[in-house]
Amino acid sequence: MADYVIEMLNITKEFPGIKANDDVTLQLKRGEIHALLGENGAGKSTLMSVLFGLYQPEKGIIKKDGKEVHINTPNDATALRIGMVHQHFKLVECFTVLDNIILGAEPMKGAVVDRASARKRVLELSDRYGLKVDPDALVEIDELMEIMRGFKAEGKSILFITHKLAEIKAVADRCSVLRKGKYMGTVEVADTSVEEMSRLMVGRDVELVSTKGESTPGDVILKVENLTVASKTSKKDAVKAASLQVRAGEIVCLAGIEGNGQTEFVHAVTGLEKPSAGTVTLLGKDITHAPIRQRSKLGMSHIPEDRHKHGLVLDYPLEYNMVLQRYWEKGFQAAGFLKGKAIRSYSDRLIEQYDVRSGQGSVTVARSMSGGNQQKAIVAREIDKDPQLLIAVQPTRGLDVGAIEYIHKQIIAQRDAGKAVLLVSLELDEVMNLSDRILVMYEGEIVGEFDPKTTDTQTLGLYMAGAKRMDKEG
């Protein structure tokens, strides 16, 4: 039996203006968890899309169990027992878990989908891998690491793409690194530090923990009082009489486990959703029912949680996406007509400043860019507006360590320039690293406030899980 279950040998894949994979070789051993690490736009997703038959390479071959195979479509990959979990949301929100799992491979009984056999198979897999899947529930998130270890124990091989070095250290056996489309090498994870892996990925030393001085809070910029937002999926309110203030010159983080009301809270504050009660005040003006453009003109910037749904027009070129919140300004239009040269020049500047990588620069269609570079484009646009209030939701999701370092410095620079920052993050390391104050939300209520200098992640975790809350202590 061959040493490698999958071999991708000398793969080259090109797109207009960019060589996404440049003579890349990747070898996956049988029964190993193999991490694929690289900067945003390094070619990781492209390489996996070649393996899954979504793209055809210009050069190179793929071997399965030592024999060359031709993978021209995802069906070919599936037939070879190669599965792929995508980077961004690939689920139908109005479908149940069962419907999403069988989508595209529905078991049939005559002309009818055999849901009974599908349900039985899903429950069998759920029990085997500890997934705790309810086939009739809405889409959910599970403990991926333990599941991966279970797969490995059964002799299955996993290619794991992540930017989180701690996850690689926790679960991977080996790690292959790509940089700007080129293969930089493969290391044994147990013998390699996170600093060494980040240096191999980025090509320089990276500051993994941001440094910042003491905050000097000023006037209240954002004031939210007794905000209540109805749930779209249950009779309970998603947000229940939540109140907070964010002052100039401070970073306030709203922390919590996903699905505890943070999304609905931000949507109500930014105008994406109407609250059922409460008020939102920006710079002393009631904006509870104001349109999004008015909030933007008053000085609010918003890095959204879902970059595809709320951050970008995916079929627009990058340059138009860069001015989505400003195209009506005099610098970008005259008498209702857009100034193409001014928009292009502005977009080119942001692309260079924020290292947004795309094959054709400003004219690149946003949909064709990597997820991390889409995120960097949104961050560039929202910060460059010079806002009075920056609402940043998962601002570094999908970014590599070099990009995270840069974005964190930009957020701290906003604070130091006297701007108010409301950060919403699921990453406790990011929460502790950036925040001046931490508010924990659980089941739609703010249950605790903390100073990151005098608390720890274990304490935060208890409040996030609902085990403790300040208004019930003593």
C-alpha positions as MATLAB code, in Angstrom:
seq = 'MADYVIEMLNITKEFPGIKANDDVTLQLKRGEIHALLGENGAGKSTLMSVLFGLYQPEKGIIKKDGKEVHINTPNDATALRIGMVHQHFKLVECFTVLDNIILGAEPMKGAVVDRASARKRVLELSDRYGLKVDPDALVEIDELMEIMRGFKAEGKSILFITHKLAEIKAVADRCSVLRKGKYMGTVEVADTSVEEMSRLMVGRDVELVSTKGESTPGDVILKVENLTVASKTSKKDAVKAASLQVRAGEIVCLAGIEGNGQTEFVHAVTGLEKPSAGTVTLLGKDITHAPIRQRSKLGMSHIPEDRHKHGLVLDYPLEYNMVLQRYWEKGFQAAGFLKGKAIRSYSDRLIEQYDVRSGQGSVTVARSMSGGNQQKAIVAREIDKDPQLLIAVQPTRGLDVGAIEYIHKQIIAQRDAGKAVLLVSLELDEVMNLSDRILVMYEGEIVGEFDPKTTDTQTLGLYMAGAKRMDKEG';
ca = [
       0.000    0.000    0.000;
       1.273    3.487   -0.916;
       2.675    5.719    1.835;
       0.462    8.591    0.707;
      -3.288    8.471    0.308;
      -3.262   11.712   -1.737;
      -0.428   13.311   -3.686;
      -0.708   16.594   -5.559;
       2.495   16.827   -7.574;
       3.794   20.014   -9.250;
       0.351   21.623   -9.455;
       0.136   24.924  -11.345;
      -3.128   26.861  -11.634;
      -3.397   30.304  -13.223;
      -6.098   32.964  -13.363;
      -6.034   36.300  -15.231;
      -3.187   38.300  -13.748;
      -2.165   35.758  -11.100;
      -0.517   32.353  -10.722;
      -2.517   31.017   -7.784;
      -0.537   27.757   -7.507;
       3.025   27.731   -8.803;
       4.498   24.211   -8.999;
       3.014   23.133   -5.652;
       3.475   19.628   -4.224;
       1.381   18.367   -1.303;
       1.473   14.815    0.072;
      -1.062   13.496    2.582;
      -0.161   10.401    4.607;
      -2.714    7.763    5.462;
      -4.329    8.405    8.847;
      -2.826   11.855    9.466;
      -4.196   15.324   10.090;
      -2.250   17.590    7.767;
      -2.601   21.365    8.061;
      -2.295   23.647    5.052;
      -1.116   27.084    6.141;
      -0.622   30.280    4.192;
      -1.413   33.973    3.942;
      -4.689   35.201    2.473;
      -4.412   34.665   -1.253;
      -1.510   32.221   -0.918;
      -3.389   29.641   -2.995;
      -4.740   27.276   -0.324;
      -8.383   27.328   -1.425;
      -7.374   27.104   -5.079;
      -5.267   24.018   -4.373;
      -8.155   22.358   -2.554;
     -10.537   23.303   -5.369;
      -8.177   21.536   -7.790;
      -8.244   18.446   -5.569;
     -12.048   18.530   -5.447;
     -12.481   18.988   -9.188;
     -13.759   22.561   -9.097;
     -10.705   23.775  -11.062;
      -8.478   22.064  -13.605;
      -4.726   22.723  -13.274;
      -2.554   23.817  -16.169;
       0.202   21.479  -14.975;
       0.716   18.691  -12.470;
      -0.890   15.384  -11.522;
      -2.940   13.980   -8.650;
      -2.412   10.503   -7.221;
      -4.759    8.497   -4.988;
      -3.151    5.540   -3.197;
      -0.132    5.811   -5.491;
      -2.109    5.771   -8.759;
      -2.705    8.799  -10.988;
      -6.346    9.908  -11.074;
      -8.235   12.469  -13.116;
     -10.624   14.629  -11.089;
     -12.624   16.723  -13.525;
     -15.720   17.343  -11.386;
     -16.745   17.212   -7.710;
     -18.585   13.981   -8.556;
     -15.241   12.456   -9.545;
     -13.805   13.521   -6.182;
     -16.775   12.094   -4.319;
     -16.406    8.802   -6.177;
     -12.807    8.675   -4.936;
     -14.101    9.281   -1.383;
     -12.700   12.817   -1.229;
     -14.966   15.256    0.642;
     -14.600   19.018    1.072;
     -15.866   21.399    3.765;
     -15.850   24.924    2.359;
     -14.383   28.064    3.947;
     -17.519   30.205    3.774;
     -21.170   29.436    4.416;
     -22.400   26.828    1.925;
     -25.738   26.051    3.546;
     -29.357   26.841    2.733;
     -30.569   28.737    5.795;
     -34.229   27.806    5.427;
     -33.389   24.083    5.105;
     -33.065   21.726    8.042;
     -29.779   20.071    8.929;
     -30.958   16.898    7.186;
     -31.867   18.775    3.984;
     -28.463   20.487    3.902;
     -26.553   17.245    4.481;
     -28.228   15.368    1.609;
     -28.346   18.386   -0.733;
     -27.002   17.309   -4.125;
     -26.795   13.629   -3.135;
     -30.380   12.895   -2.144;
     -31.180    9.166   -1.710;
     -34.165    8.350   -3.880;
     -36.998    5.835   -3.654;
     -38.414    5.969   -7.113;
     -39.123    9.656   -7.850;
     -39.260   10.627   -4.161;
     -36.415   11.566   -1.806;
     -35.985    8.744    0.720;
     -35.833   10.956    3.807;
     -36.291    8.029    6.209;
     -33.102    6.258    5.120;
     -31.262    9.591    4.965;
     -32.322   10.406    8.520;
     -31.185    6.986    9.747;
     -27.771    7.373    8.114;
     -27.288   10.906    9.502;
     -28.119    9.743   13.030;
     -25.715    6.795   12.691;
     -22.877    9.126   11.662;
     -23.825   11.582   14.387;
     -23.560    8.902   17.059;
     -20.292    7.522   15.668;
     -18.493   10.892   15.617;
     -20.175   12.597   18.562;
     -21.726   15.278   16.366;
     -24.983   15.587   18.340;
     -26.829   16.470   15.138;
     -30.564   17.070   15.290;
     -31.739   16.439   11.697;
     -34.718   18.764   12.155;
     -32.805   21.654   13.746;
     -31.375   24.700   12.064;
     -27.726   24.497   10.973;
     -25.367   24.257   13.987;
     -21.601   24.403   14.887;
     -19.887   21.463   16.639;
     -16.599   20.543   18.318;
     -14.489   20.147   15.191;
     -11.240   19.143   16.845;
     -12.668   16.089   18.584;
     -14.444   15.044   15.415;
     -11.196   15.251   13.456;
      -9.410   13.109   16.009;
     -12.217   10.579   15.659;
     -11.737   10.489   11.896;
      -8.000   10.014   12.342;
      -8.567    7.139   14.789;
     -10.528    5.375   12.054;
      -7.597    5.717    9.660;
      -9.051    8.570    7.635;
      -6.801   11.374    6.352;
      -7.619   15.051    6.785;
      -6.316   18.172    5.050;
      -7.058   21.010    7.438;
      -6.916   24.641    6.266;
      -6.774   27.261    9.001;
      -5.059   30.508    9.917;
      -5.151   29.714   13.616;
      -1.743   28.466   14.629;
      -3.029   27.269   18.009;
      -5.483   24.955   16.233;
      -2.672   23.523   14.129;
      -0.592   22.892   17.257;
      -3.573   21.267   18.955;
      -4.605   18.797   16.277;
      -2.265   18.528   13.257;
       0.565   16.041   12.707;
       2.293   17.875    9.854;
       1.898   21.302    8.269;
       2.617   22.393    4.695;
       3.064   26.102    4.033;
       2.254   28.155    0.923;
       3.415   31.717    0.308;
       2.238   33.721   -2.704;
       1.322   30.562   -4.570;
       4.607   28.736   -3.912;
       5.311   25.721   -1.721;
       7.587   26.728    1.171;
       7.974   23.361    2.865;
       6.406   20.849    5.263;
       7.171   20.674    8.996;
       6.432   18.321   11.857;
       4.017   20.296   14.030;
       5.221   18.889   17.357;
       8.759   20.068   16.605;
       7.857   23.540   15.276;
       6.847   26.639   17.275;
       4.006   28.951   16.251;
       6.593   31.688   15.744;
       8.494   29.502   13.280;
       5.317   28.579   11.386;
       4.197   32.196   11.158;
       7.646   33.237    9.906;
       7.547   30.511    7.251;
       4.088   31.657    6.177;
       4.618   35.440    6.115;
       8.356   35.663    5.509;
       9.042   37.854    8.551;
       8.610   37.940   12.321;
       5.013   38.621   13.381;
       3.834   40.318   16.566;
       1.333   37.714   17.792;
       0.170   39.865   20.749;
      -0.614   43.531   20.116;
       0.865   46.169   22.375;
      -1.172   49.214   23.333;
      -1.013   51.972   25.900;
      -3.625   52.915   28.472;
      -6.939   54.156   27.121;
      -8.177   57.660   27.906;
     -11.957   57.502   27.419;
     -13.724   60.745   26.537;
     -17.313   61.624   25.662;
     -19.974   58.979   25.083;
     -20.201   58.285   21.349;
     -22.636   55.345   21.327;
     -25.387   54.899   23.879;
     -27.743   51.935   23.765;
     -30.584   51.776   26.297;
     -32.871   48.808   26.978;
     -32.547   47.482   23.449;
     -34.867   44.576   22.700;
     -34.853   42.670   19.420;
     -37.283   39.908   18.489;
     -35.979   36.509   17.427;
     -36.690   35.263   13.921;
     -36.536   31.620   14.964;
     -38.333   31.456   18.324;
     -40.904   33.241   20.463;
     -38.204   34.480   22.835;
     -36.509   37.817   22.227;
     -33.007   37.525   20.772;
     -31.916   40.650   22.717;
     -33.518   41.534   26.045;
     -33.311   45.101   27.347;
     -29.557   45.360   26.704;
     -27.765   48.620   27.513;
     -24.186   49.778   26.947;
     -22.064   52.845   26.270;
     -18.931   53.241   24.187;
     -16.793   56.333   24.732;
     -14.313   58.076   22.504;
     -10.850   56.575   22.928;
     -11.848   53.113   24.118;
     -12.421   49.643   22.717;
     -15.434   47.923   24.234;
     -15.860   44.246   23.364;
     -19.161   42.415   23.320;
     -18.157   38.808   23.937;
     -20.189   35.643   23.988;
     -20.793   32.255   22.468;
     -22.263   32.488   18.989;
     -26.051   32.646   18.904;
     -26.554   34.582   22.145;
     -27.901   37.776   20.620;
     -24.741   39.564   19.501;
     -25.729   39.427   15.832;
     -29.204   40.825   16.432;
     -27.821   43.504   18.760;
     -25.389   44.737   16.118;
     -28.029   44.577   13.395;
     -30.303   46.829   15.442;
     -27.500   49.296   16.194;
     -26.347   49.472   12.562;
     -29.820   49.607   11.008;
     -29.929   46.146    9.458;
     -32.806   45.193   11.762;
     -35.503   47.112   13.635;
     -35.633   46.787   17.433;
     -38.940   46.166   19.168;
     -37.995   48.424   22.081;
     -35.189   50.632   23.358;
     -33.106   53.462   21.904;
     -29.817   53.854   20.060;
     -28.020   57.211   20.262;
     -24.964   58.220   18.218;
     -23.161   61.463   19.119;
     -26.235   62.585   21.043;
     -28.663   61.956   18.154;
     -31.401   59.333   18.303;
     -30.779   56.953   15.396;
     -33.037   54.107   16.590;
     -35.060   54.224   13.375;
     -32.627   56.066   11.120;
     -31.715   54.595    7.704;
     -28.279   53.053    7.263;
     -26.968   55.890    5.097;
     -27.825   58.451    7.782;
     -25.928   56.422   10.372;
     -22.973   56.272    8.007;
     -23.041   60.028    7.414;
     -23.161   60.633   11.166;
     -19.872   58.762   11.541;
     -20.654   55.059   11.938;
     -18.553   52.405   10.210;
     -19.490   48.735   10.277;
     -17.324   45.700    9.552;
     -20.116   43.103    9.290;
     -20.193   39.549   10.525;
     -21.131   38.110    7.130;
     -18.947   39.703    4.470;
     -20.899   38.145    1.609;
     -24.373   39.088    2.763;
     -23.731   42.533    4.261;
     -20.190   43.550    3.313;
     -19.814   43.271   -0.442;
     -21.655   43.290   -3.731;
     -19.923   40.157   -4.934;
     -20.440   40.730   -8.655;
     -19.146   44.318   -8.512;
     -15.477   45.082   -9.153;
     -13.356   45.764   -6.108;
     -13.182   49.518   -6.822;
     -16.964   49.931   -6.577;
     -17.037   47.918   -3.358;
     -14.423   50.273   -1.904;
     -16.818   53.248   -2.274;
     -20.090   51.564   -1.306;
     -20.407   53.829    1.743;
     -19.088   56.978    0.039;
     -20.003   57.006   -3.663;
     -22.418   59.929   -3.142;
     -19.645   62.193   -1.855;
     -18.413   65.014   -4.094;
     -15.041   63.405   -4.556;
     -16.613   60.362   -6.215;
     -19.554   61.794   -8.183;
     -20.748   64.909   -9.973;
     -24.343   65.586  -11.039;
     -25.219   61.961  -10.329;
     -22.403   60.484  -12.435;
     -19.583   58.490  -10.874;
     -16.019   59.755  -11.306;
     -14.277   56.634  -12.565;
     -10.712   57.932  -12.300;
     -11.207   59.189   -8.744;
     -12.758   55.890   -7.662;
      -9.972   53.889   -9.305;
      -7.270   56.026   -7.671;
      -8.918   55.719   -4.250;
      -9.305   51.961   -4.616;
      -5.697   51.535   -5.757;
      -4.495   53.385   -2.655;
      -6.482   51.179   -0.267;
      -5.367   48.015   -2.054;
      -1.731   48.985   -1.579;
      -2.122   50.266    1.986;
      -3.994   47.188    3.246;
      -2.220   44.630    1.036;
      -5.458   43.468   -0.602;
      -4.355   40.807   -3.082;
      -6.353   40.290   -6.255;
      -5.451   39.154   -9.720;
      -6.475   42.328  -11.571;
      -6.316   44.973   -8.866;
      -9.219   47.404   -8.662;
     -11.137   45.841  -11.555;
     -11.129   42.364   -9.975;
     -14.658   41.069   -9.363;
     -15.068   40.697   -5.605;
     -16.532   37.205   -5.882;
     -13.292   35.873   -7.387;
     -11.118   36.987   -4.464;
     -10.105   34.841   -1.513;
     -12.230   35.228    1.612;
      -9.383   36.797    3.559;
      -8.762   39.430    0.903;
     -12.474   40.181    0.705;
     -12.314   40.804    4.452;
      -9.271   43.063    4.140;
     -11.090   45.129    1.501;
     -14.051   45.676    3.850;
     -11.780   46.591    6.757;
      -9.900   49.061    4.538;
     -13.117   50.706    3.346;
     -14.670   51.046    6.803;
     -11.583   52.303    8.625;
     -10.606   54.748    5.871;
     -13.961   56.530    6.286;
     -12.423   58.050    9.421;
     -15.470   57.154   11.547;
     -16.404   58.428   14.973;
     -17.692   54.938   15.818;
     -16.228   51.732   14.409;
     -18.347   48.615   14.924;
     -16.122   45.653   14.114;
     -17.733   42.206   14.125;
     -15.294   39.327   13.786;
     -12.916   41.721   11.974;
     -10.109   39.178   11.594;
     -12.183   36.109   10.746;
     -10.419   34.208    7.992;
      -7.272   36.357    8.103;
      -3.697   35.132    8.397;
      -1.472   36.141   11.315;
       0.226   38.912    9.347;
      -3.105   40.461    8.368;
      -4.432   40.039   11.910;
      -1.406   41.885   13.255;
      -2.035   44.772   10.840;
      -5.809   44.985   11.469;
      -5.325   44.906   15.241;
      -2.878   47.804   14.957;
      -5.399   49.734   12.847;
      -8.164   49.185   15.421;
      -5.875   50.329   18.241;
      -4.880   53.355   16.138;
      -8.566   54.276   15.830;
      -8.889   54.163   19.616;
      -5.727   56.213   20.084;
      -7.063   58.808   17.644;
     -10.051   59.330   19.944;
     -12.538   57.151   18.077;
     -14.992   54.777   19.767;
     -14.711   51.088   18.916;
     -17.326   48.413   19.573;
     -15.705   45.044   18.947;
     -17.746   41.859   18.700;
     -15.607   38.740   18.712;
     -15.924   35.039   19.447;
     -12.158   34.715   19.869;
     -11.159   35.073   23.517;
      -7.533   35.778   22.608;
      -8.680   38.699   20.456;
     -11.068   39.884   23.174;
      -8.325   39.916   25.809;
      -5.752   41.404   23.442;
      -7.715   44.401   22.158;
     -10.364   45.336   24.718;
     -10.342   48.110   27.287;
     -13.676   46.865   28.661;
     -15.418   43.525   28.102;
     -19.169   42.975   28.215;
     -20.462   39.388   28.127;
     -23.787   38.615   26.453;
     -25.689   35.451   27.297;
     -29.129   34.614   25.915;
     -29.630   38.188   24.800;
     -28.693   39.826   28.085;
     -25.489   41.530   29.201;
     -24.537   39.473   32.232;
     -21.135   40.862   33.171;
     -18.586   43.643   32.666;
     -14.852   43.070   33.033;
     -11.481   44.778   32.876;
      -9.180   42.575   30.734;
      -6.226   43.521   32.983;
      -7.903   41.941   36.030;
      -9.803   38.982   34.565;
      -8.953   35.789   32.690;
     -10.442   33.632   29.955;
     -11.689   31.032   32.447;
     -13.826   33.633   34.226;
     -15.143   34.975   30.935;
     -15.985   31.431   29.868;
     -18.182   30.877   32.930;
     -20.225   33.986   32.143;
     -20.388   33.176   28.439;
     -21.759   29.717   29.245;
     -24.378   31.131   31.634;
     -22.829   29.543   34.715;
     -22.408   32.968   36.364;
     -23.833   36.474   36.018;
     -23.090   39.634   37.939;
     -26.659   40.590   38.757;
     -27.158   37.218   40.515;
     -23.989   37.295   42.608;
     -23.826   37.904   46.320;
];
